[in-house]
Amino acid sequence: MKVLVAVKRVIDYNVKVRVRADNSNVDLANVKMSINPFCEIAVEESVRLKESGAATEVVVVSIGPKAVQEQIRSALAAGADRGIWVETDDTELSGLAVARLLAQVVRDEQPGLVLLGKQAIDTDNNQTGQMLAALLDWPQATFASKLEVKGAEVEVTREIDGGLQTLALTLPAVVTADLRLNTPRYIKLPDIMKAKRKPLATTSPAALAVGPGTGVKLLGVTPPTERRGGIKVESVAALVDCLKNQAQVL
Amino acid sequence: MSILVIAEHDHHQLKSATLHTLAAATQIGGDLDVLVAGSGCQAVADAVAAIPGVRTVLLADAPAYAHQLAENIARLVVALAPGHRHILAPATTTGKDFMPRVAALLGVNQVSDITAVVGPDSFRRPIYAGNAIATVQVEDPVIVATVRATAFPAVATTGGSAAITPVPEVFEAVRTRFVSESLVESDRPELTSARIVVSGGRGVGSAENFALLYRLADKLGAAVGATRAAVDAGYVPNDLQVGQTGKVVAPDLYIAVGISGAIQHLAGMKESKVIAAINSDAEAPIFQVADYGLVADLFTALPELIDSI
């Protein structure tokens, strides 16, 4: 079985985000960029499926300008076999536009399983995997914390609001990774060197015959209302007094 | 124009997230239709019918909807979509699961997690873990959006008398099979709607030590929350996680115990009205957002706190 895994290049998890002075968007100039943490978990799971024998090939795909090749290469270093770069300009694509491009890649590649992160930490949309599954008319399991391929099915445990739910999907299927699916491996230097020689194909929205479509217009971005720190109290008694008499929440 | 809201419930009771979503729908303006899809969920439909301002309750009662499988709910919503300009659902794990599927089947975008209604087609929503707020305008003919419950008040639950219309069509996917569910049973209030939340981080140190937080919570009638670190360490189950990718809470009082205050955690609780923090590290970032900070060892402070309230 072939596994296709999609990755997104986003601001690094540890970087403090700043809004541009003109409120047009966040400022990403000279900011460290990385593979989205949830995508990294999806890549790790794909590679583990290959190592366990459940998958025979792991193909990694990313959409964006040239720089996204870095994230494809890091997925290749983690153990993916080959990459597909869908070249677009700097314009931010909507979840639907990304899902349409991925759907076409899936039709060309015919994987048995598509793995994605449950959400990207930049736009926090949490929608691409579900949209892809809908466009393909495939079953889906979001927020996966455990995944097991059993014959013609994949059994997925999902983290839901009330606890855990387990579903069995008939392959091919789309699964989105949550935080506790696995802990991605540390990538060693020889693997980074090896990844440079792995094949990376280039395609484009035009080649995939996917138009830009309508979208969601970004009217502006503002910083959140800052929460000002309050006071330090000296004792538990003082804390209780403040909560009771000043804040009146006890 | 009318708005279709998909109710969240457990087949017996309506979840409060629906009431907050209805408030967002009211701000958009238009006739409100509410879909109750479930199995043996007549009581939920009756509860929705009593909400003032609801025009029609669409009741889809069939075993196929027992587990809210995205494949089934999405196709049902798409079948009911014609005539509605907006389709809204709470941004819970259920809404997040089926709504993008609805949007894609309709060939439109989805606006996730709206926190304010600017106009009928314009909304505000947090991005980058709430470190920036985007204002977006939807250009699609149908607007599909999920609503962050804590950003809107709850609508009233009595006084209405909407008609209940059964939806006979049943959509049942054959390629998704429900296997099992393990839901955490608790007598404590629901985390996302509790008036007080007592939350613990890595500093709590162990699952056994969390008992102190449960004791405090029970004394206060509070819900218990946790950071990702505490969940990852196995101190508490995943459904207690508060943060960017967990639950978003905005109680009257949030008591953060042994929590350093990573931005991903703050994203889930910084809209709380009052934040109190107890941490032994005076430099912990949580103190920058806390209204009341106490630098103390939680193992001496918590028992004292439990005894003094």
mmCIF file of N, CA, C and O in Angstrom, chain A residues 6-51:
data_model
loop_
_atom_site.group_PDB
_atom_site.id
_atom_site.type_symbol
_atom_site.label_atom_id
_atom_site.label_comp_id
_atom_site.label_asym_id
_atom_site.label_seq_id
_atom_site.Cartn_x
_atom_site.Cartn_y
_atom_site.Cartn_z
ATOM 1 N N ALA A 6 0.639 14.752 3.352
ATOM 2 C CA ALA A 6 0.728 16.161 2.953
ATOM 3 C C ALA A 6 1.359 16.971 4.070
ATOM 4 O O ALA A 6 1.054 16.757 5.246
ATOM 5 N N VAL A 7 2.260 17.884 3.717
ATOM 6 C CA VAL A 7 2.910 18.714 4.741
ATOM 7 C C VAL A 7 2.799 20.190 4.381
ATOM 8 O O VAL A 7 2.769 20.564 3.221
ATOM 9 N N LYS A 8 2.748 21.033 5.422
ATOM 10 C CA LYS A 8 2.660 22.482 5.229
ATOM 11 C C LYS A 8 3.835 23.172 5.907
ATOM 12 O O LYS A 8 4.210 22.808 7.023
ATOM 13 N N ARG A 9 4.367 24.175 5.211
ATOM 14 C CA ARG A 9 5.422 25.013 5.776
ATOM 15 C C ARG A 9 4.739 26.140 6.556
ATOM 16 O O ARG A 9 3.905 26.868 6.013
ATOM 17 N N VAL A 10 5.081 26.245 7.832
ATOM 18 C CA VAL A 10 4.464 27.278 8.687
ATOM 19 C C VAL A 10 5.533 27.927 9.561
ATOM 20 O O VAL A 10 6.664 27.446 9.656
ATOM 21 N N ILE A 11 5.145 28.998 10.218
ATOM 22 C CA ILE A 11 6.015 29.642 11.193
ATOM 23 C C ILE A 11 6.405 28.608 12.244
ATOM 24 O O ILE A 11 5.602 27.748 12.614
ATOM 25 N N ASP A 12 7.650 28.660 12.708
ATOM 26 C CA ASP A 12 8.100 27.690 13.707
ATOM 27 C C ASP A 12 7.267 27.832 14.992
ATOM 28 O O ASP A 12 6.941 28.940 15.424
ATOM 29 N N TYR A 13 6.976 26.685 15.558
ATOM 30 C CA TYR A 13 6.183 26.538 16.784
ATOM 31 C C TYR A 13 6.620 27.488 17.909
ATOM 32 O O TYR A 13 5.811 27.964 18.685
ATOM 33 N N ASN A 14 7.936 27.754 17.985
ATOM 34 C CA ASN A 14 8.453 28.533 19.116
ATOM 35 C C ASN A 14 8.548 30.027 18.867
ATOM 36 O O ASN A 14 8.931 30.780 19.753
ATOM 37 N N VAL A 15 8.234 30.463 17.637
ATOM 38 C CA VAL A 15 8.407 31.881 17.304
ATOM 39 C C VAL A 15 7.195 32.686 17.767
ATOM 40 O O VAL A 15 6.052 32.260 17.600
ATOM 41 N N LYS A 16 7.473 33.837 18.353
ATOM 42 C CA LYS A 16 6.369 34.726 18.778
ATOM 43 C C LYS A 16 5.869 35.483 17.548
ATOM 44 O O LYS A 16 6.629 36.135 16.837
ATOM 45 N N VAL A 17 4.567 35.381 17.308
ATOM 46 C CA VAL A 17 3.969 35.985 16.112
ATOM 47 C C VAL A 17 3.720 37.475 16.338
ATOM 48 O O VAL A 17 3.254 37.872 17.396
ATOM 49 N N ARG A 18 4.057 38.278 15.320
ATOM 50 C CA ARG A 18 3.754 39.708 15.390
ATOM 51 C C ARG A 18 2.910 40.122 14.206
ATOM 52 O O ARG A 18 3.095 39.646 13.098
ATOM 53 N N VAL A 19 1.989 41.042 14.478
ATOM 54 C CA VAL A 19 1.127 41.560 13.414
ATOM 55 C C VAL A 19 1.829 42.748 12.767
ATOM 56 O O VAL A 19 2.450 43.558 13.448
ATOM 57 N N ARG A 20 1.746 42.845 11.432
ATOM 58 C CA ARG A 20 2.357 43.974 10.717
ATOM 59 C C ARG A 20 1.728 45.292 11.150
ATOM 60 O O ARG A 20 0.536 45.345 11.466
ATOM 61 N N ALA A 21 2.527 46.340 11.104
ATOM 62 C CA ALA A 21 2.061 47.661 11.560
ATOM 63 C C ALA A 21 0.844 48.124 10.760
ATOM 64 O O ALA A 21 -0.030 48.822 11.284
ATOM 65 N N ASP A 22 0.756 47.725 9.471
ATOM 66 C CA ASP A 22 -0.381 48.178 8.652
ATOM 67 C C ASP A 22 -1.600 47.249 8.783
ATOM 68 O O ASP A 22 -2.590 47.419 8.057
ATOM 69 N N ASN A 23 -1.525 46.309 9.719
ATOM 70 C CA ASN A 23 -2.634 45.375 9.974
ATOM 71 C C ASN A 23 -3.068 44.565 8.746
ATOM 72 O O ASN A 23 -4.216 44.143 8.654
ATOM 73 N N SER A 24 -2.149 44.363 7.791
ATOM 74 C CA SER A 24 -2.527 43.603 6.600
ATOM 75 C C SER A 24 -2.423 42.099 6.839
ATOM 76 O O SER A 24 -3.158 41.322 6.251
ATOM 77 N N ASN A 25 -1.500 41.713 7.711
ATOM 78 C CA ASN A 25 -1.308 40.285 7.997
ATOM 79 C C ASN A 25 -0.292 40.166 9.124
ATOM 80 O O ASN A 25 0.142 41.174 9.668
ATOM 81 N N VAL A 26 0.119 38.948 9.445
ATOM 82 C CA VAL A 26 1.202 38.797 10.412
ATOM 83 C C VAL A 26 2.524 38.990 9.669
ATOM 84 O O VAL A 26 2.587 38.855 8.442
ATOM 85 N N ASP A 27 3.553 39.317 10.408
ATOM 86 C CA ASP A 27 4.853 39.598 9.806
ATOM 87 C C ASP A 27 5.689 38.318 9.774
ATOM 88 O O ASP A 27 6.102 37.824 10.816
ATOM 89 N N LEU A 28 5.901 37.802 8.559
ATOM 90 C CA LEU A 28 6.672 36.557 8.437
ATOM 91 C C LEU A 28 8.065 36.803 7.863
ATOM 92 O O LEU A 28 8.797 35.856 7.579
ATOM 93 N N ALA A 29 8.438 38.093 7.717
ATOM 94 C CA ALA A 29 9.759 38.400 7.164
ATOM 95 C C ALA A 29 10.850 37.964 8.145
ATOM 96 O O ALA A 29 10.774 38.279 9.337
ATOM 97 N N ASN A 30 11.825 37.240 7.645
ATOM 98 C CA ASN A 30 12.970 36.792 8.444
ATOM 99 C C ASN A 30 12.584 35.999 9.690
ATOM 100 O O ASN A 30 13.224 36.093 10.723
ATOM 101 N N VAL A 31 11.489 35.249 9.570
ATOM 102 C CA VAL A 31 11.042 34.437 10.692
ATOM 103 C C VAL A 31 11.390 32.983 10.394
ATOM 104 O O VAL A 31 11.331 32.550 9.248
ATOM 105 N N LYS A 32 11.769 32.241 11.425
ATOM 106 C CA LYS A 32 12.099 30.831 11.214
ATOM 107 C C LYS A 32 10.838 30.050 10.825
ATOM 108 O O LYS A 32 9.806 30.150 11.486
ATOM 109 N N MET A 33 10.939 29.285 9.736
ATOM 110 C CA MET A 33 9.805 28.482 9.268
ATOM 111 C C MET A 33 10.144 27.002 9.439
ATOM 112 O O MET A 33 11.300 26.608 9.338
ATOM 113 N N SER A 34 9.117 26.199 9.679
ATOM 114 C CA SER A 34 9.319 24.760 9.881
ATOM 115 C C SER A 34 8.158 23.990 9.293
ATOM 116 O O SER A 34 7.182 24.568 8.834
ATOM 117 N N ILE A 35 8.266 22.678 9.389
ATOM 118 C CA ILE A 35 7.149 21.826 9.008
ATOM 119 C C ILE A 35 6.101 21.940 10.135
ATOM 120 O O ILE A 35 6.441 21.974 11.320
ATOM 121 N N ASN A 36 4.834 22.071 9.775
ATOM 122 C CA ASN A 36 3.764 22.155 10.765
ATOM 123 C C ASN A 36 3.834 20.936 11.696
ATOM 124 O O ASN A 36 3.947 19.798 11.226
ATOM 125 N N PRO A 37 3.810 21.144 13.026
ATOM 126 C CA PRO A 37 3.994 20.017 13.959
ATOM 127 C C PRO A 37 3.042 18.834 13.722
ATOM 128 O O PRO A 37 3.451 17.680 13.864
ATOM 129 N N PHE A 38 1.793 19.121 13.371
ATOM 130 C CA PHE A 38 0.848 18.017 13.133
ATOM 131 C C PHE A 38 1.194 17.262 11.850
ATOM 132 O O PHE A 38 0.986 16.053 11.758
ATOM 133 N N CYS A 39 1.736 17.985 10.845
ATOM 134 C CA CYS A 39 2.172 17.327 9.606
ATOM 135 C C CYS A 39 3.365 16.426 9.898
ATOM 136 O O CYS A 39 3.495 15.339 9.326
ATOM 137 N N GLU A 40 4.221 16.900 10.798
ATOM 138 C CA GLU A 40 5.404 16.119 11.165
ATOM 139 C C GLU A 40 4.975 14.788 11.798
ATOM 140 O O GLU A 40 5.569 13.738 11.536
ATOM 141 N N ILE A 41 3.924 14.837 12.606
ATOM 142 C CA ILE A 41 3.396 13.618 13.228
ATOM 143 C C ILE A 41 2.820 12.686 12.144
ATOM 144 O O ILE A 41 3.002 11.469 12.204
ATOM 145 N N ALA A 42 2.163 13.286 11.135
ATOM 146 C CA ALA A 42 1.612 12.487 10.024
ATOM 147 C C ALA A 42 2.735 11.806 9.242
ATOM 148 O O ALA A 42 2.620 10.640 8.859
ATOM 149 N N VAL A 43 3.830 12.536 9.031
ATOM 150 C CA VAL A 43 4.981 11.957 8.324
ATOM 151 C C VAL A 43 5.546 10.786 9.128
ATOM 152 O O VAL A 43 5.798 9.701 8.595
ATOM 153 N N GLU A 44 5.730 11.009 10.423
ATOM 154 C CA GLU A 44 6.283 9.962 11.294
ATOM 155 C C GLU A 44 5.411 8.702 11.231
ATOM 156 O O GLU A 44 5.923 7.584 11.118
ATOM 157 N N GLU A 45 4.084 8.889 11.272
ATOM 158 C CA GLU A 45 3.180 7.745 11.251
ATOM 159 C C GLU A 45 3.300 6.991 9.927
ATOM 160 O O GLU A 45 3.292 5.754 9.894
ATOM 161 N N SER A 46 3.420 7.752 8.821
ATOM 162 C CA SER A 46 3.572 7.123 7.500
ATOM 163 C C SER A 46 4.822 6.263 7.458
ATOM 164 O O SER A 46 4.814 5.132 6.957
ATOM 165 N N VAL A 47 5.916 6.829 7.992
ATOM 166 C CA VAL A 47 7.194 6.105 7.966
ATOM 167 C C VAL A 47 7.106 4.852 8.843
ATOM 168 O O VAL A 47 7.607 3.789 8.480
ATOM 169 N N ARG A 48 6.416 4.980 9.992
ATOM 170 C CA ARG A 48 6.247 3.803 10.862
ATOM 171 C C ARG A 48 5.418 2.724 10.167
ATOM 172 O O ARG A 48 5.666 1.531 10.351
ATOM 173 N N LEU A 49 4.426 3.149 9.365
ATOM 174 C CA LEU A 49 3.625 2.169 8.616
ATOM 175 C C LEU A 49 4.506 1.421 7.629
ATOM 176 O O LEU A 49 4.345 0.224 7.408
ATOM 177 N N LYS A 50 5.447 2.145 7.042
ATOM 178 C CA LYS A 50 6.354 1.482 6.097
ATOM 179 C C LYS A 50 7.287 0.533 6.845
ATOM 180 O O LYS A 50 7.501 -0.603 6.424
ATOM 181 N N GLU A 51 7.799 0.997 7.977
ATOM 182 C CA GLU A 51 8.725 0.161 8.756
ATOM 183 C C GLU A 51 8.044 -1.104 9.269
ATOM 184 O O GLU A 51 8.684 -2.148 9.422
#
